[in-house]
Amino acid sequence: MGHWLGVLAIGAIWAAPALAQTDKVGRGPVPDWARPSDLIPVPAEPEGQIFVRRQDTIIHLDDAGQFQHNAYRIKILHANALRVGNIALSWSPASGTPVVHLIKVYRGDTVIDVLETASFDILRREDQLEAAQLNGILTAVLRVPDLRVGDELEVSLTLPGNDPTLGNANAGLLLLGPQPAAGRYRLGLNWTEKARPAIKMTPDMSAIVQQATGAVDFRFDNPEYLTPPKDSPPRYQWQRIVEYSDFADWAAISRHFAPLYATAAKLAKGSALTQEAARIAAAHSDPAERARAALKLVQQDVRYIYVGLNGGNLKPASAEETWQRRYGDCKGKTAMLLALLTELGIEAEVVLANNSGMDDGLDQRLPNPGMFDHVLIRARIGGVPHYLDGTLPPVAAPSIEPVLPYRWVLPLSSAGTSIERIAWRPAARPDEIVLYEIDAREGFDKPARITTTNISRGLKGLGEHAQLSGVTSRQLLDGLRQQMVGDTWQSIDDVRWHYDEKSQASVMTISGTGTVDWDNDGGGNRSLSLPGGGFNPPDKRVRAAEQDASIPFYTEPGFSCHVTTVRVPRTTKSSQWSFKSDFDTRFFGRNYYRAFELRDGAIRMVRGSRVETPEIDAARARADNARLPKFDNSMAWIYFDPAQEGEIAKRTRVPATFEIDWTADDVPCLHASTKR
């Protein structure tokens, strides 16, 4: 049922007697604070796979903790919907006991009490073990027997939602998904007097809220589908959401978590990690090299496994424990790295971050630890802050900018620190460079020597390292031969891959022979469209009349570069060659660049594309829409005309694929005047 109505909740008081660890599912009446809403009549001709007669999600906050009540009654209209009879509930044993109030099937005038003949099975295996997760979560499943199309299924249960790490603080979200099935929905939040949280709602929820003493309620009949404004920044997807929090500000969260990592990073006298730090210090005198060595130790010698056992969802394992067992999640690895850096005399702090990319607009949210799903280190090296992520592969070095494009981070400190914006700027280096070299010196009708090189940075490059670092060169060669030989490639003679740590790039080079698709234009004329040389025109930035036209238009940041070099046949002269136009233009915040040069018997082409402004306003969008007919979407054609005379005018200097190191920081993928 989670795709219709959702809740993200964290927190509550840790009270051992009331929340003793359990691996059982309890039975009991519906609590007073979760009385069900009324049923909605089924229409004469309901549509879809189900009709929701009622679905309630209620969060309750009191002295005993935080609890989530889920109740629904749905009519099954299609055989594909019978899967809703597979009921599953998951909980952490440290949080308390889930309570099932009722499961019933209504078939005409007959009411079937499912719990009289069926019971939940407790699954004790780690269902995320294959994904390197030990979360300690238990799952109870019940398969409703003899469920049929036309039946109505009613379920009512309450789950504890407590995390001992947060003490007596609560924070979470209530939300109704963007595409709910037809029917009646209710979201509710209620609390006892001492447990009242701060509450913030999106405007669509403020318009329908029903307030009472100690409660807010939201009701929907046949809610409409939500569609975020077209091409809008991610923060505009924040719709139909209610936030609640006990934290006064982000600094309160910083203060709350800082002692956990300070304690976890403490090393005992004679610790094995102290000895590791001494070994690193003896081997390296430069603080940058020491930091790199400490990071590599955490990345390489401690494998990643998410650990959420025994209340460890938010609490880090100690550095000592993580090193001893040689595995840990981001929290344990961060605590271990903090311990090593402290021993090495390197100033470092723990920062919380969001890996999902949904931190846009975080400054507009209530303070909530659930807004973060990752933790890493920010260390001052040579007076400059660097990010160190112990969960990345061992080739990921300390970097001035984090590998993931965080918009906000929360540094942890005993005094408390607020969230900090990570300033965005256009990428200085391409995320991806594709080099394509065609050696056609033997003639138009002869097979050409072809060499391609792909240079990938960021997560893609690190993913290639994880995938390819354990593959032998022979396996790589055989695999690519099977995949690629047959059309363009006639043979693949060599494949080389390596990860260049200096440039933080994965580099794969493939060489062999292949056919060149020269067009025969008659009279001895030839032409060729160079790979990677053209641009498709961007779409207009327009929205439907009912959507807010004043909202900025958004483009996902990125920087790509394609470089193609053709060594022309020896029998030709440079005066017989020509090619398409250069251009350097900008549309909707993106720079489009292309340049050609003929020199030393080789035609060189470079094409770059970089987002320079991810958000543009409506006026800029209208202006660029009007310019779109002038967008040069020509393919990167080169032409040979044996009758043509005269040298090509001097143009922008374009290096060939083989002339410079394309993994360097400052490669000419944009015009020289463009700010890097």
Tab-separated table of C-alpha atoms in Angstrom, residues 101-256:
chain	number	residue	atom	x	y	z
A	101	HIS	CA	-5.784	-5.016	15.238
A	102	LEU	CA	-7.721	-6.779	12.510
A	103	ILE	CA	-7.584	-8.329	9.060
A	104	LYS	CA	-10.957	-8.998	7.496
A	105	VAL	CA	-12.389	-9.885	4.112
A	106	TYR	CA	-15.864	-8.675	3.109
A	107	ARG	CA	-17.587	-10.806	0.452
A	108	GLY	CA	-21.160	-9.678	-0.089
A	109	ASP	CA	-22.901	-10.064	3.268
A	110	THR	CA	-20.179	-12.381	4.600
A	111	VAL	CA	-17.402	-11.098	6.871
A	112	ILE	CA	-14.318	-13.326	7.172
A	113	ASP	CA	-11.967	-12.797	10.132
A	114	VAL	CA	-8.638	-13.768	8.572
A	115	LEU	CA	-6.790	-13.901	11.896
A	116	GLU	CA	-8.992	-16.747	13.115
A	117	THR	CA	-7.374	-19.144	10.642
A	118	ALA	CA	-4.131	-17.469	9.513
A	119	SER	CA	-1.167	-15.950	11.292
A	120	PHE	CA	1.981	-14.046	10.476
A	121	ASP	CA	5.240	-15.795	9.723
A	122	ILE	CA	8.331	-14.017	11.059
A	123	LEU	CA	11.209	-13.841	8.587
A	124	ARG	CA	14.441	-13.756	10.527
A	125	ARG	CA	16.872	-13.577	7.591
A	126	GLU	CA	18.538	-10.341	6.541
A	127	ASP	CA	16.570	-9.489	3.417
A	128	GLN	CA	19.172	-6.928	2.328
A	129	LEU	CA	22.206	-9.131	2.898
A	130	GLU	CA	22.934	-9.272	-0.838
A	131	ALA	CA	23.096	-5.459	-0.815
A	132	ALA	CA	25.665	-5.489	2.036
A	133	GLN	CA	23.138	-4.488	4.708
A	134	LEU	CA	22.747	-5.877	8.212
A	135	ASN	CA	19.822	-3.843	9.473
A	136	GLY	CA	18.301	-6.175	12.045
A	137	ILE	CA	14.844	-5.482	10.642
A	138	LEU	CA	12.298	-8.257	11.084
A	139	THR	CA	9.538	-8.838	8.574
A	140	ALA	CA	6.223	-10.524	9.292
A	141	VAL	CA	4.194	-11.801	6.349
A	142	LEU	CA	0.675	-13.111	6.024
A	143	ARG	CA	-0.928	-14.286	2.801
A	144	VAL	CA	-4.668	-13.802	2.965
A	145	PRO	CA	-6.191	-17.128	1.847
A	146	ASP	CA	-8.940	-17.419	-0.760
A	147	LEU	CA	-8.889	-13.716	-1.685
A	148	ARG	CA	-10.989	-13.011	-4.789
A	149	VAL	CA	-11.758	-10.246	-7.246
A	150	GLY	CA	-14.722	-8.323	-5.855
A	151	ASP	CA	-13.689	-8.827	-2.226
A	152	GLU	CA	-12.980	-5.946	0.131
A	153	LEU	CA	-9.861	-6.333	2.282
A	154	GLU	CA	-9.569	-4.467	5.576
A	155	VAL	CA	-6.313	-4.228	7.519
A	156	SER	CA	-5.524	-2.291	10.692
A	157	LEU	CA	-2.178	-2.285	12.504
A	158	THR	CA	0.137	-0.072	14.555
A	159	LEU	CA	3.929	0.006	14.325
A	160	PRO	CA	6.426	1.514	16.775
A	161	GLY	CA	8.703	4.072	15.155
A	162	ASN	CA	11.344	4.755	17.765
A	163	ASP	CA	15.063	5.231	17.352
A	164	PRO	CA	16.949	5.135	20.650
A	165	THR	CA	19.668	7.378	19.212
A	166	LEU	CA	17.290	10.345	19.123
A	167	GLY	CA	16.239	10.128	22.761
A	168	ASN	CA	13.039	12.093	23.306
A	169	ALA	CA	13.111	13.917	19.956
A	170	ASN	CA	10.708	13.246	17.105
A	171	ALA	CA	10.913	14.300	13.477
A	172	GLY	CA	9.319	13.043	10.305
A	173	LEU	CA	7.076	13.547	7.315
A	174	LEU	CA	3.535	12.665	6.374
A	175	LEU	CA	2.821	12.584	2.660
A	176	LEU	CA	0.278	11.517	0.097
A	177	GLY	CA	1.916	10.177	-3.045
A	178	PRO	CA	1.548	11.839	-6.450
A	179	GLN	CA	-0.611	9.134	-8.096
A	180	PRO	CA	-3.031	7.600	-5.603
A	181	ALA	CA	-5.816	5.266	-6.640
A	182	ALA	CA	-9.366	6.623	-6.473
A	183	GLY	CA	-10.909	6.639	-3.014
A	184	ARG	CA	-10.750	8.203	0.444
A	185	TYR	CA	-7.498	8.997	2.252
A	186	ARG	CA	-6.654	10.439	5.618
A	187	LEU	CA	-3.378	11.659	7.040
A	188	GLY	CA	-3.208	12.558	10.702
A	189	LEU	CA	-0.761	13.668	13.350
A	190	ASN	CA	-1.711	13.881	17.016
A	191	TRP	CA	0.185	14.273	20.236
A	192	THR	CA	-0.098	14.584	23.988
A	193	GLU	CA	0.489	17.998	25.537
A	194	LYS	CA	4.180	17.480	26.307
A	195	ALA	CA	4.941	15.954	22.904
A	196	ARG	CA	3.725	18.807	20.670
A	197	PRO	CA	6.119	19.233	17.699
A	198	ALA	CA	6.690	22.123	15.313
A	199	ILE	CA	4.655	21.579	12.143
A	200	LYS	CA	5.103	22.880	8.608
A	201	MET	CA	2.905	22.126	5.612
A	202	THR	CA	3.104	22.630	1.898
A	203	PRO	CA	0.468	25.111	0.670
A	204	ASP	CA	-1.727	22.348	-0.749
A	205	MET	CA	-1.950	20.813	2.745
A	206	SER	CA	-2.494	24.140	4.525
A	207	ALA	CA	-5.568	24.649	2.349
A	208	ILE	CA	-7.325	21.519	3.666
A	209	VAL	CA	-5.966	21.059	7.204
A	210	GLN	CA	-8.456	20.352	9.997
A	211	GLN	CA	-7.005	21.451	13.320
A	212	ALA	CA	-8.064	20.395	16.779
A	213	THR	CA	-6.485	20.395	20.205
A	214	GLY	CA	-3.416	18.188	19.931
A	215	ALA	CA	-4.058	17.116	16.355
A	216	VAL	CA	-4.017	17.994	12.676
A	217	ASP	CA	-5.976	16.023	10.108
A	218	PHE	CA	-5.985	15.921	6.309
A	219	ARG	CA	-8.691	14.222	4.272
A	220	PHE	CA	-8.926	13.536	0.560
A	221	ASP	CA	-11.662	12.086	-1.596
A	222	ASN	CA	-10.421	10.947	-4.996
A	223	PRO	CA	-7.271	13.091	-4.776
A	224	GLU	CA	-5.927	14.426	-8.028
A	225	TYR	CA	-2.662	13.330	-9.541
A	226	LEU	CA	0.223	15.662	-8.785
A	227	THR	CA	2.499	16.825	-11.578
A	228	PRO	CA	5.419	19.077	-10.617
A	229	PRO	CA	5.878	22.116	-12.853
A	230	LYS	CA	7.619	20.987	-16.038
A	231	ASP	CA	11.422	21.330	-16.028
A	232	SER	CA	11.378	22.737	-12.497
A	233	PRO	CA	14.173	22.373	-9.904
A	234	PRO	CA	13.881	19.347	-7.588
A	235	ARG	CA	12.602	21.418	-4.665
A	236	TYR	CA	9.321	22.010	-6.534
A	237	GLN	CA	8.543	18.290	-6.295
A	238	TRP	CA	7.950	18.898	-2.591
A	239	GLN	CA	4.135	18.683	-2.648
A	240	ARG	CA	1.392	17.320	-0.410
A	241	ILE	CA	3.748	16.930	2.562
A	242	VAL	CA	3.482	17.681	6.284
A	243	GLU	CA	6.691	18.040	8.311
A	244	TYR	CA	6.963	17.764	12.076
A	245	SER	CA	9.988	18.130	14.327
A	246	ASP	CA	11.024	18.562	17.944
A	247	PHE	CA	14.401	20.016	16.979
A	248	ALA	CA	14.609	23.778	17.474
A	249	ASP	CA	17.003	24.240	14.554
A	250	TRP	CA	19.646	22.422	12.501
A	251	ALA	CA	22.272	23.303	15.097
A	252	ALA	CA	20.338	21.208	17.624
A	253	ILE	CA	20.737	18.168	15.374
A	254	SER	CA	24.434	18.979	14.988
A	255	ARG	CA	24.846	19.112	18.776
A	256	HIS	CA	22.878	15.899	19.218
